[in-house]
């Protein structure tokens, strides 16, 4: 079911920009159009390209916000989330917790 | 002539004529319009829905640019529990992130009710903290308000499901009101701990499963949480297409909760501070897919038009026109998704 | 008052949960010599089915539905006495349960309430009930009908198990069987060999009465 939904209508998660758009819906209550426009402006692509694997691979690698393919030295997990919070100009609770715990 | 392959709401395959499919689409939208007192789909929308229902492809997809967010309830119950894959919950979430490419995911315990989680909250917090270190996608923590668990024999309160058939109506109402107080405390406690442990959002799943008191308890809990943590992201996923009036006299912000349909429910969720509303439209297992999808799209369209927050339509087994079967067929699932997004204007699934 | 007026008022008393008026209407019907069966089926029973439909649409709520079924019981007591001419008549019996492994019983509770309004003696075994217990109880009370409910696709097979066990033990012809619950359909009932399927509480009443030949 998860795969069918993602194939039929999903944005593609970290393969594209699904996680980023989801964060704007969750934290700002933005509807899909507004959330896509916000993210597109922040990462510098069109809303149409937010679901394009080729375009978003480059964008994600350039911004170092995590991607499905493992790459030596690339940010993963919490590291990627630090960068996402900065790129999207938002607070991520787990990132804030990390900073507090490590005295950053 | 019976020439279009389609299904019934229980997943059974069948063939229907184009005329019968069109007829069921019209009947389905009318049923939703009558029940919800909302506009039926227009002729143009029914034409598009007819095209989606009759496309010869096995799987269909939304048009490029129309993609939406997919969120999950019972997230980590799916791979390690229901599918029996021997993996822990963090592996399940990473599988969703890196293999399924899910947009979000949900951490949940196999005992999926807020009441039950109090005793194991430390382990759940630890799991969330660990998962947050490794994941990139937003991770919700989710469970059900499940007011029924506060009644005997599972809890301390008289069971209103037993009192009502005995016509002990006042006692049944009082029991529900008492259960609400316990539920609000438990939901706030568990959700607070999970949010403080780094959850990106809190999912209230199957809200209203025990009726209108279940809904009111969750709305009150959401209100408290939002006041306590202004940045908290709350998803409010419903149990059914209308709020079941087990009590019947419960109000939120001056509105009676019993009998509210999705376009009215969403306004309550918004007032309580929800960021995402999970609309539910029940699938009728006896009726055709065409009837069910026309009905679901009609309700969803009214809901998204009324909503100021994103609406993620529940498209699990037995809701959102998805057949009531453990292995919902791809043809029906993908058509439901396409129709709900393109015509219903869903913001997510 | 004409028969039509009596029938219309009987329906109204159920929809308005007006016990005093329902009793008065039933008494008037008997006093005026109208057919009590007709007043019951076209008046009060019709009203209770309408309440069931309204409940299924979220337009009335469970306490009202229960209240209307209590109103119905008062009227039925008066009309029953007239039908039987004072002679006690054996009530039809039904054993009902949510199948093993399934703890959902809100819908079943509503079905039980409405069935009782029709003078059916209902033995509600609750939820998560093993097949063997259902059969034992049906034999013990000499039930006419066994009704089972299942909300989950995973527990739906419990309804088939009941049919299989009844057949295996040579008991299938002793009872009529009814199935219900979200994943159940008429197709499912046909496939497993159940005698009836009901989509909701109102239909359960109609189907049960049909099985009893009423």
XYZ file of C-alpha atoms in Angstrom:
667
model
C 0.000 0.000 0.000
C 2.760 2.484 0.929
C 4.451 1.869 -2.392
C 1.206 2.061 -4.360
C 0.237 5.379 -2.749
C 3.708 6.821 -3.279
C 3.699 5.696 -6.925
C 0.157 6.898 -7.616
C 0.228 10.257 -5.901
C 3.159 10.724 -3.488
C 5.904 13.301 -3.788
C 8.728 10.802 -3.420
C 10.168 11.512 0.028
C 13.901 12.214 0.123
C 14.199 10.973 -3.456
C 12.711 14.355 -4.352
C 11.278 17.010 -2.009
C 8.444 15.147 -0.268
C 9.931 15.402 3.204
C 10.521 19.136 2.821
C 6.982 19.900 1.665
C 5.624 17.665 4.431
C 7.520 19.716 7.010
C 5.808 22.896 5.838
C 2.374 21.285 6.030
C 3.129 20.042 9.515
C 4.734 23.103 11.051
C 2.872 25.877 9.242
C -0.392 24.131 8.349
C 0.202 25.058 4.703
C -1.989 23.506 2.039
C -0.152 21.617 -0.683
C 0.138 24.476 -3.180
C 1.458 26.956 -0.620
C 3.803 24.383 0.912
C 5.274 23.529 -2.501
C 5.713 27.204 -3.360
C 7.495 27.854 -0.079
C 9.902 24.948 -0.516
C 10.488 25.653 -4.209
C 11.475 29.228 -3.395
C 13.820 28.098 -0.623
C 15.639 25.448 -2.694
C 15.570 27.443 -5.921
C 13.546 25.260 -8.290
C 10.041 25.404 -9.766
C 7.177 23.671 -7.967
C 6.970 21.310 -10.938
C 10.592 20.231 -10.418
C 10.067 19.435 -6.733
C 9.034 15.922 -7.767
C 11.686 15.462 -10.430
C 14.251 12.912 -9.293
C 17.049 14.201 -11.522
C 16.624 17.835 -10.571
C 16.156 17.157 -6.881
C 19.121 14.776 -6.659
C 21.417 17.637 -7.601
C 19.626 20.083 -5.337
C 19.695 17.756 -2.366
C 23.352 16.934 -2.855
C 24.262 20.567 -3.298
C 22.357 21.632 -0.172
C 23.577 18.499 1.636
C 20.114 17.710 2.997
C 20.249 13.938 2.545
C 19.325 11.654 -0.329
C 18.360 8.018 -0.770
C 21.724 6.958 -2.113
C 24.551 6.713 0.398
C 27.483 8.978 -0.510
C 30.777 9.237 1.328
C 30.880 12.355 3.454
C 27.285 13.357 2.740
C 25.001 14.334 5.584
C 22.626 11.735 6.889
C 20.035 11.669 9.679
C 20.470 14.456 12.194
C 23.195 16.126 10.121
C 20.842 16.429 7.170
C 18.118 17.776 9.442
C 20.410 20.563 10.650
C 20.784 21.615 7.040
C 17.059 21.248 6.294
C 16.196 23.511 9.238
C 18.567 26.122 7.884
C 17.475 25.848 4.247
C 13.757 25.972 5.075
C 14.249 28.588 7.786
C 12.386 26.533 10.338
C 12.915 24.861 13.683
C 13.041 21.085 13.943
C 12.419 19.843 17.462
C 15.011 17.046 17.336
C 17.622 19.478 16.038
C 16.856 21.892 18.859
C 17.152 19.012 21.338
C 20.520 18.043 19.841
C 21.815 21.597 20.156
C 20.643 21.807 23.770
C 22.176 18.485 24.722
C 25.512 19.235 23.100
C 25.695 22.827 24.316
C 25.677 24.211 20.790
C -22.522 -4.872 -22.468
C -20.357 -5.671 -19.433
C -17.014 -4.515 -20.696
C -15.186 -2.562 -17.982
C -13.169 -4.398 -15.349
C -13.837 -2.947 -11.914
C -14.488 -4.049 -8.342
C -16.921 -4.013 -5.481
C -16.147 -2.377 -2.159
C -14.970 -5.684 -0.727
C -12.427 -6.006 -3.511
C -14.305 -8.649 -5.502
C -13.537 -8.277 -9.203
C -16.429 -7.727 -11.595
C -17.267 -6.263 -14.986
C -19.738 -3.472 -15.478
C -21.154 -1.666 -18.490
C -20.206 1.970 -18.992
C -23.820 2.902 -18.369
C -23.843 1.126 -15.028
C -20.577 2.745 -13.967
C -21.935 6.168 -14.853
C -25.146 5.385 -12.979
C -23.225 4.348 -9.863
C -21.077 7.485 -10.025
C -24.221 9.603 -10.052
C -25.806 7.600 -7.243
C -22.624 7.758 -5.150
C -22.202 11.513 -5.390
C -25.899 11.999 -4.662
C -25.696 9.801 -1.585
C -22.833 11.917 -0.203
C -24.664 15.123 -1.093
C -27.835 13.956 0.686
C -26.057 12.741 3.801
C -23.575 15.586 4.144
C -25.937 18.260 2.817
C -23.161 19.313 0.476
C -23.039 19.898 -3.295
C -22.911 16.845 -5.549
C -20.100 16.630 -8.099
C -20.605 18.610 -11.306
C -21.149 16.939 -14.673
C -17.567 17.809 -15.658
C -16.222 16.232 -12.465
C -18.329 13.116 -12.995
C -17.000 12.929 -16.573
C -13.431 13.018 -15.258
C -14.226 10.460 -12.582
C -15.752 8.225 -15.239
C -12.505 8.482 -17.245
C -10.461 7.538 -14.179
C -12.720 4.571 -13.408
C -12.615 3.271 -16.960
C -8.920 3.796 -17.833
C -7.639 0.483 -19.192
C -4.315 0.648 -17.325
C -3.903 -1.518 -14.260
C -2.366 1.328 -12.226
C -2.916 5.031 -12.807
C -1.181 8.068 -11.332
C -1.820 11.759 -10.783
C -0.568 14.117 -13.447
C 2.961 15.460 -13.021
C 2.883 18.471 -10.738
C -0.167 17.227 -8.821
C 1.763 15.009 -6.404
C 0.856 15.266 -2.714
C 2.241 14.303 0.684
C 1.702 10.819 2.047
C 1.463 10.399 5.816
C 0.849 7.191 7.731
C -1.104 5.935 10.645
C -0.110 2.721 12.393
C 3.243 3.412 10.679
C 5.603 1.010 12.380
C 2.897 -1.597 12.862
C 2.964 -2.401 9.183
C 6.326 -3.970 8.362
C 7.485 -5.480 11.684
C 4.050 -6.512 12.980
C 1.429 -7.054 10.286
C 3.828 -8.134 7.569
C 5.892 -10.117 10.064
C 9.229 -8.833 8.786
C 11.766 -9.355 11.567
C 12.990 -5.790 11.893
C 12.846 -3.245 14.679
C 10.872 -0.040 14.409
C 13.823 2.177 13.516
C 14.654 -0.169 10.630
C 11.032 0.034 9.510
C 11.181 3.821 9.467
C 14.471 3.849 7.567
C 13.025 1.352 5.088
C 10.169 3.766 4.472
C 12.589 6.680 4.156
C 15.251 5.107 1.981
C 13.480 2.328 0.087
C 9.785 3.244 -0.141
C 10.571 6.965 -0.358
C 7.727 7.867 1.962
C 7.309 11.582 2.617
C 6.719 11.103 6.356
C 6.493 8.189 8.749
C 4.963 7.397 12.097
C 6.424 5.675 15.151
C 3.764 3.722 16.990
C 3.631 0.951 19.547
C 1.861 -2.330 18.941
C -0.471 -1.405 21.834
C -1.652 1.585 19.865
C -3.665 3.587 22.420
C -2.594 6.609 24.467
C -3.867 5.011 27.675
C -1.621 1.970 27.318
C 1.473 4.020 26.580
C 1.815 5.667 29.967
C 3.484 2.607 31.468
C 6.067 2.319 28.695
C 6.557 5.984 27.909
C 10.274 5.907 28.732
C 10.948 3.210 26.154
C 8.889 5.082 23.590
C 10.794 8.319 24.248
C 14.072 6.495 23.910
C 12.963 4.951 20.621
C 11.982 8.373 19.282
C 15.299 9.938 20.324
C 17.227 7.140 18.646
C 15.144 7.309 15.476
C 15.497 11.072 15.229
C 19.288 10.723 15.073
C 19.093 8.525 12.001
C 16.159 9.755 9.968
C 15.705 12.655 7.606
C 11.960 12.513 6.936
C 9.554 13.924 9.529
C 8.529 11.271 12.052
C 5.186 11.479 13.841
C 4.373 9.665 17.034
C 0.890 8.221 16.834
C -1.748 6.302 18.759
C -5.509 6.187 19.233
C -7.462 8.128 21.880
C -9.570 4.952 22.242
C -11.991 6.071 24.924
C -13.464 2.578 25.158
C -10.340 1.411 26.993
C -11.359 3.415 30.054
C -14.434 1.236 30.558
C -14.772 -2.022 32.438
C -13.192 -4.554 32.115
C -10.248 -2.608 30.633
C -10.630 0.450 32.851
C -12.343 1.881 35.907
C -15.498 3.312 34.316
C -18.881 1.707 33.712
C -19.189 0.476 30.132
C -21.601 2.675 28.175
C -21.859 0.069 25.436
C -23.494 -2.133 28.055
C -25.463 0.645 29.777
C -27.067 1.985 26.607
C -28.829 -1.212 25.504
C -30.236 -1.352 29.053
C -31.656 2.145 28.458
C -29.478 3.550 31.257
C -28.916 6.660 29.207
C -27.968 9.150 31.914
C -25.498 6.678 33.409
C -24.014 6.030 29.962
C -23.562 9.740 29.344
C -21.975 10.292 32.749
C -19.567 7.401 32.114
C -18.462 8.940 28.831
C -17.914 12.313 30.457
C -15.808 10.689 33.163
C -13.753 8.759 30.612
C -13.017 11.978 28.741
C -11.237 13.435 31.747
C -8.918 10.409 31.970
C -8.295 10.404 28.226
C -7.391 14.095 28.046
C -4.799 13.625 30.796
C -3.282 10.556 29.150
C -3.155 12.045 25.664
C -1.551 15.260 26.892
C 0.958 13.357 29.004
C 2.060 10.924 26.294
C 2.057 13.477 23.476
C 4.045 15.959 25.574
C 6.724 13.403 26.364
C 6.984 12.256 22.759
C 7.161 15.820 21.455
C 9.867 16.685 23.950
C 11.772 13.616 22.753
C 11.893 15.076 19.276
C 8.758 13.867 17.489
C 8.126 16.033 14.442
C 4.411 15.650 14.950
C 1.763 13.936 17.020
C -0.853 11.861 15.241
C -4.240 11.298 16.788
C -5.394 8.269 14.895
C -8.955 6.982 14.588
C -10.459 9.890 16.490
C -14.094 9.172 17.312
C -13.802 5.386 17.294
C -15.745 5.459 20.570
C -18.098 8.226 19.495
C -18.486 11.930 20.149
C -16.874 11.846 23.615
C -13.745 10.372 22.012
C -13.681 13.353 19.633
C -14.224 15.931 22.369
C -11.474 14.448 24.534
C -9.050 14.647 21.612
C -10.028 18.207 20.730
C -9.473 19.272 24.330
C -6.132 17.478 24.455
C -5.056 19.155 21.210
C -6.005 22.543 22.620
C -3.922 21.981 25.755
C -0.950 20.702 23.754
C -1.058 23.634 21.352
C -1.107 26.086 24.221
C 1.765 24.269 25.909
C 3.821 23.878 22.716
C 2.833 26.471 20.087
C 5.095 24.789 17.478
C 3.697 21.276 17.897
C 2.361 19.675 14.702
C -0.843 17.746 15.303
C -2.493 15.468 12.772
C -6.116 14.708 13.506
C -7.175 11.481 11.760
C -10.811 10.518 12.054
C -12.443 7.122 12.598
C -15.504 7.475 10.398
C -17.272 9.774 7.997
C -19.599 11.186 10.632
C -19.133 11.551 14.360
C -21.035 8.753 16.031
C -23.381 10.132 18.674
C -22.749 7.739 21.544
C -23.464 10.624 23.915
C -25.261 13.037 21.640
C -25.078 16.160 23.773
C -21.428 17.091 23.592
C -20.434 20.436 22.127
C -17.142 22.003 21.099
C -17.054 25.751 20.672
C -20.853 25.790 20.554
C -21.176 23.072 17.906
C -22.714 19.691 18.617
C -20.122 17.073 17.667
C -22.446 14.139 17.004
C -23.376 13.837 13.357
C -20.653 16.129 11.992
C -19.350 15.179 8.542
C -15.763 15.793 7.303
C -16.326 19.370 6.070
C -17.615 20.231 9.563
C -15.168 18.063 11.500
C -12.194 19.849 9.943
C -13.330 23.184 11.358
C -13.346 21.703 14.870
C -9.859 20.271 14.350
C -8.615 23.644 13.118
C -10.028 25.437 16.154
C -8.278 22.963 18.445
C -4.935 23.649 16.759
C -4.481 20.737 14.350
C -2.038 21.265 11.479
C -3.329 18.403 9.304
C -6.791 16.875 9.132
C -7.232 13.228 8.180
C -10.654 12.923 6.538
C -12.343 9.530 6.525
C -15.073 8.333 4.202
C -16.246 4.790 4.789
C -16.186 2.269 1.965
C -19.402 0.293 1.512
C -18.273 -3.256 0.798
C -21.500 -4.119 -1.020
C -21.383 -1.258 -3.524
C -19.187 -0.804 -6.596
C -15.880 1.047 -6.690
C -17.539 3.704 -8.864
C -20.231 4.339 -6.248
C -17.683 4.460 -3.438
C -15.205 6.760 -5.165
C -17.892 9.211 -6.278
C -19.128 9.359 -2.719
C -15.626 9.739 -1.251
C -14.611 12.465 -3.699
C -17.811 14.424 -3.001
C -17.150 14.448 0.745
C -13.450 15.237 0.283
C -14.091 18.092 -2.112
C -16.460 19.712 0.413
C -13.890 19.143 3.148
C -10.918 20.628 1.286
C -13.014 23.618 0.251
C -13.995 24.255 3.873
C -10.506 23.631 5.291
C -7.851 26.213 6.022
C -5.364 23.454 6.906
C -4.132 20.612 4.674
C -6.427 17.608 4.374
C -4.841 14.163 4.159
C -7.518 11.715 3.092
C -7.430 8.322 4.797
C -6.877 5.755 2.083
C -6.252 2.657 4.118
C -8.195 -0.548 3.799
C -11.926 0.187 3.970
C -11.852 3.974 3.724
C -11.539 6.562 0.953
C -13.014 4.106 -1.589
C -10.215 1.621 -0.896
C -11.787 -1.858 -0.831
C -12.391 -3.590 2.495
C -9.806 -6.297 2.021
C -6.382 -6.949 3.516
C -4.715 -6.750 0.126
C -6.352 -3.765 -1.567
C -5.882 -4.154 -5.337
C -3.531 -1.707 -7.036
C -6.113 -0.790 -9.690
C -8.593 0.419 -7.086
C -6.007 2.066 -4.795
C -4.311 4.042 -7.559
C -7.649 5.174 -9.025
C -8.858 6.277 -5.602
C -5.650 8.260 -5.035
C -5.844 9.941 -8.435
C -9.502 10.889 -8.049
C -9.162 12.157 -4.483
C -6.210 14.350 -5.419
C -7.337 15.582 -8.834
C -11.041 16.115 -8.153
C -11.228 16.108 -4.365
C -8.209 18.462 -4.169
C -6.666 16.520 -1.301
C -3.422 17.976 0.104
C -2.173 14.556 1.062
C -3.085 10.961 1.659
C -59.323 8.329 14.198
C -58.748 6.456 10.935
C -56.289 3.586 10.596
C -54.079 5.837 8.475
C -54.028 8.453 11.237
C -53.185 5.825 13.840
C -50.323 4.480 11.720
C -48.961 7.977 11.057
C -49.114 8.861 14.742
C -47.493 5.575 15.739
C -44.526 6.373 13.486
C -44.319 9.880 14.875
C -44.262 8.720 18.507
C -41.220 6.560 17.751
C -39.407 9.321 15.902
C -40.125 11.724 18.770
C -39.381 9.153 21.511
C -42.770 9.973 23.078
C -43.629 7.058 25.332
C -46.916 8.360 26.761
C -48.292 9.106 23.284
C -47.113 5.747 21.932
C -48.963 3.899 24.661
C -52.059 6.025 24.041
C -51.934 5.347 20.283
C -51.538 1.600 20.830
C -54.444 1.559 23.282
C -56.634 3.589 20.901
C -55.808 1.210 18.031
C -56.889 -1.774 20.101
C -60.011 -0.004 21.396
C -61.057 0.949 17.873
C -60.589 -2.646 16.727
C -57.835 -2.038 14.181
C -55.581 -4.940 13.195
C -52.765 -4.793 15.799
C -50.347 -6.560 13.435
C -50.856 -3.873 10.821
C -50.488 -1.055 13.360
C -47.303 -2.662 14.633
C -45.672 -3.368 11.278
C -46.754 -0.265 9.342
C -46.696 2.102 12.286
C -44.310 1.440 15.149
C -41.936 -0.952 13.342
C -41.746 1.365 10.357
C -40.876 4.180 12.762
C -38.092 2.217 14.396
C -36.612 1.336 10.994
C -36.705 5.031 10.115
C -34.854 5.788 13.355
C -32.275 3.163 12.402
C -31.803 4.816 9.021
C -31.468 8.266 10.567
C -28.903 6.901 13.021
C -26.973 5.439 10.084
C -26.833 8.908 8.555
C -25.694 10.633 11.751
C -28.983 12.511 12.069
C -30.060 10.947 15.350
C -27.791 9.639 18.056
C -27.509 6.478 20.064
C -29.319 7.655 23.215
C -32.306 8.705 21.057
C -32.239 5.400 19.229
C -32.229 3.514 22.509
C -34.987 5.719 23.880
C -37.136 5.115 20.806
C -36.627 1.373 21.197
C -37.889 1.659 24.793
C -40.929 3.552 23.532
C -41.441 0.820 20.975
C -41.349 -1.875 23.659
C -44.201 -0.209 25.566
C -46.365 -0.063 22.464
C -45.481 -3.637 21.477
C -46.579 -4.916 24.905
C -50.083 -3.506 24.367
C -50.407 -4.660 20.761
C -48.930 -8.093 21.538
C -51.572 -8.682 24.187
C -54.257 -7.875 21.625
C -52.645 -10.083 18.958
C -52.417 -13.054 21.290
C -55.800 -12.464 22.901
C -54.178 -12.698 26.282
C -52.569 -16.078 25.557
C -48.802 -16.005 26.029
C -47.046 -16.897 22.786
C -43.545 -18.328 22.503
C -41.059 -15.651 21.531
C -38.596 -16.146 18.690
C -35.051 -16.566 20.005
C -31.811 -15.290 18.573
C -28.241 -15.825 19.720
C -25.897 -13.053 18.658
C -22.151 -12.565 19.050
C -19.090 -10.828 17.694
C -16.847 -13.596 16.369
C -13.656 -14.798 18.034
C -10.703 -12.423 17.839
C -12.887 -9.373 17.272
C -13.682 -6.956 20.106
C -15.907 -4.534 18.188
C -19.451 -4.489 19.453
C -20.943 -1.010 19.126
C -22.871 -1.970 15.982
C -23.961 -5.288 17.430
C -25.327 -3.521 20.530
C -27.534 -1.376 18.309
C -28.761 -4.432 16.413
C -29.612 -6.112 19.727
C -31.615 -3.090 20.902
C -33.667 -2.950 17.708
C -34.257 -6.706 17.579
C -35.622 -6.618 21.108
C -38.206 -4.052 20.048
C -39.665 -6.646 17.724
C -40.336 -9.057 20.574
C -37.384 -11.275 19.723
C -35.653 -12.796 22.750
C -32.016 -11.952 22.131
C -29.098 -13.734 23.817
C -26.132 -11.398 23.376
C -22.928 -13.357 24.009
C -20.765 -10.240 23.685
C -17.535 -9.980 21.754
C -14.588 -12.233 20.944
C -16.804 -15.322 21.276
C -15.471 -18.738 20.158
C -17.613 -20.572 17.591
C -18.139 -23.505 19.913
C -19.666 -21.217 22.567
C -22.053 -19.713 20.057
C -23.273 -23.150 19.006
C -23.554 -24.367 22.594
C -25.719 -21.405 23.546
C -27.878 -21.742 20.435
C -28.528 -25.386 21.302
C -29.147 -24.595 24.962
C -31.807 -21.948 24.312
C -33.134 -23.623 21.160
C -32.465 -20.502 19.141
C -34.216 -19.811 15.863
C -31.464 -17.589 14.509
C -27.719 -17.243 15.094
C -26.346 -13.820 14.196
C -22.646 -13.013 13.993
C -20.815 -9.750 13.578
C -17.242 -9.088 12.421
C -15.636 -5.710 11.857
C -12.251 -6.886 10.660
C -11.329 -8.603 7.428
C -9.105 -10.833 9.511
C -11.956 -12.013 11.735
C -14.562 -12.334 8.998
C -13.553 -15.961 8.599
C -15.192 -16.587 11.982
C -18.554 -16.364 10.220
C -17.503 -19.046 7.767
C -16.186 -21.164 10.627
C -19.633 -21.079 12.222
C -21.262 -22.287 9.003
C -18.631 -25.026 8.625
C -18.999 -26.195 12.230
C -22.781 -26.258 12.005
C -22.573 -28.351 8.841
C -19.886 -30.631 10.256
C -21.998 -31.336 13.319
C -25.203 -31.886 11.378
C -26.745 -28.787 12.939
C -27.005 -26.505 9.932
C -30.726 -27.047 9.429
C -31.525 -26.415 13.086
C -30.818 -22.683 12.856
C -31.118 -19.767 10.478
C -27.896 -17.752 10.274
C -27.316 -14.049 9.729
C -24.070 -12.165 9.158
C -23.154 -8.494 9.446
C -20.251 -6.068 9.960
C -18.287 -3.761 7.675
C -16.454 -6.389 5.578
C -19.513 -8.670 5.220
C -21.662 -8.483 2.097
C -24.520 -10.398 0.503
C -21.882 -11.996 -1.735
C -20.007 -13.177 1.350
C -23.209 -14.540 2.901
C -23.944 -16.433 -0.319
C -20.413 -17.763 -0.521
C -20.344 -19.194 3.010
C -23.966 -20.320 2.949
C -25.445 -17.949 5.544
C -29.187 -17.427 5.332
C -29.097 -13.640 5.427
C -26.866 -10.571 5.389
C -27.829 -7.230 6.895
C -26.041 -3.993 6.133
C -27.214 -2.108 9.213
C -29.375 -2.428 12.308
C -32.601 -1.483 10.545
C -32.001 -4.089 7.860
C -31.087 -6.667 10.503
C -34.575 -6.299 11.936
C -36.230 -6.694 8.530
C -34.100 -9.704 7.621
C -34.581 -11.392 11.001
C -38.329 -11.009 10.758
C -38.237 -12.393 7.214
C -36.250 -15.425 8.387
C -38.816 -15.985 11.119
C -41.565 -15.809 8.508
C -43.105 -12.712 10.076
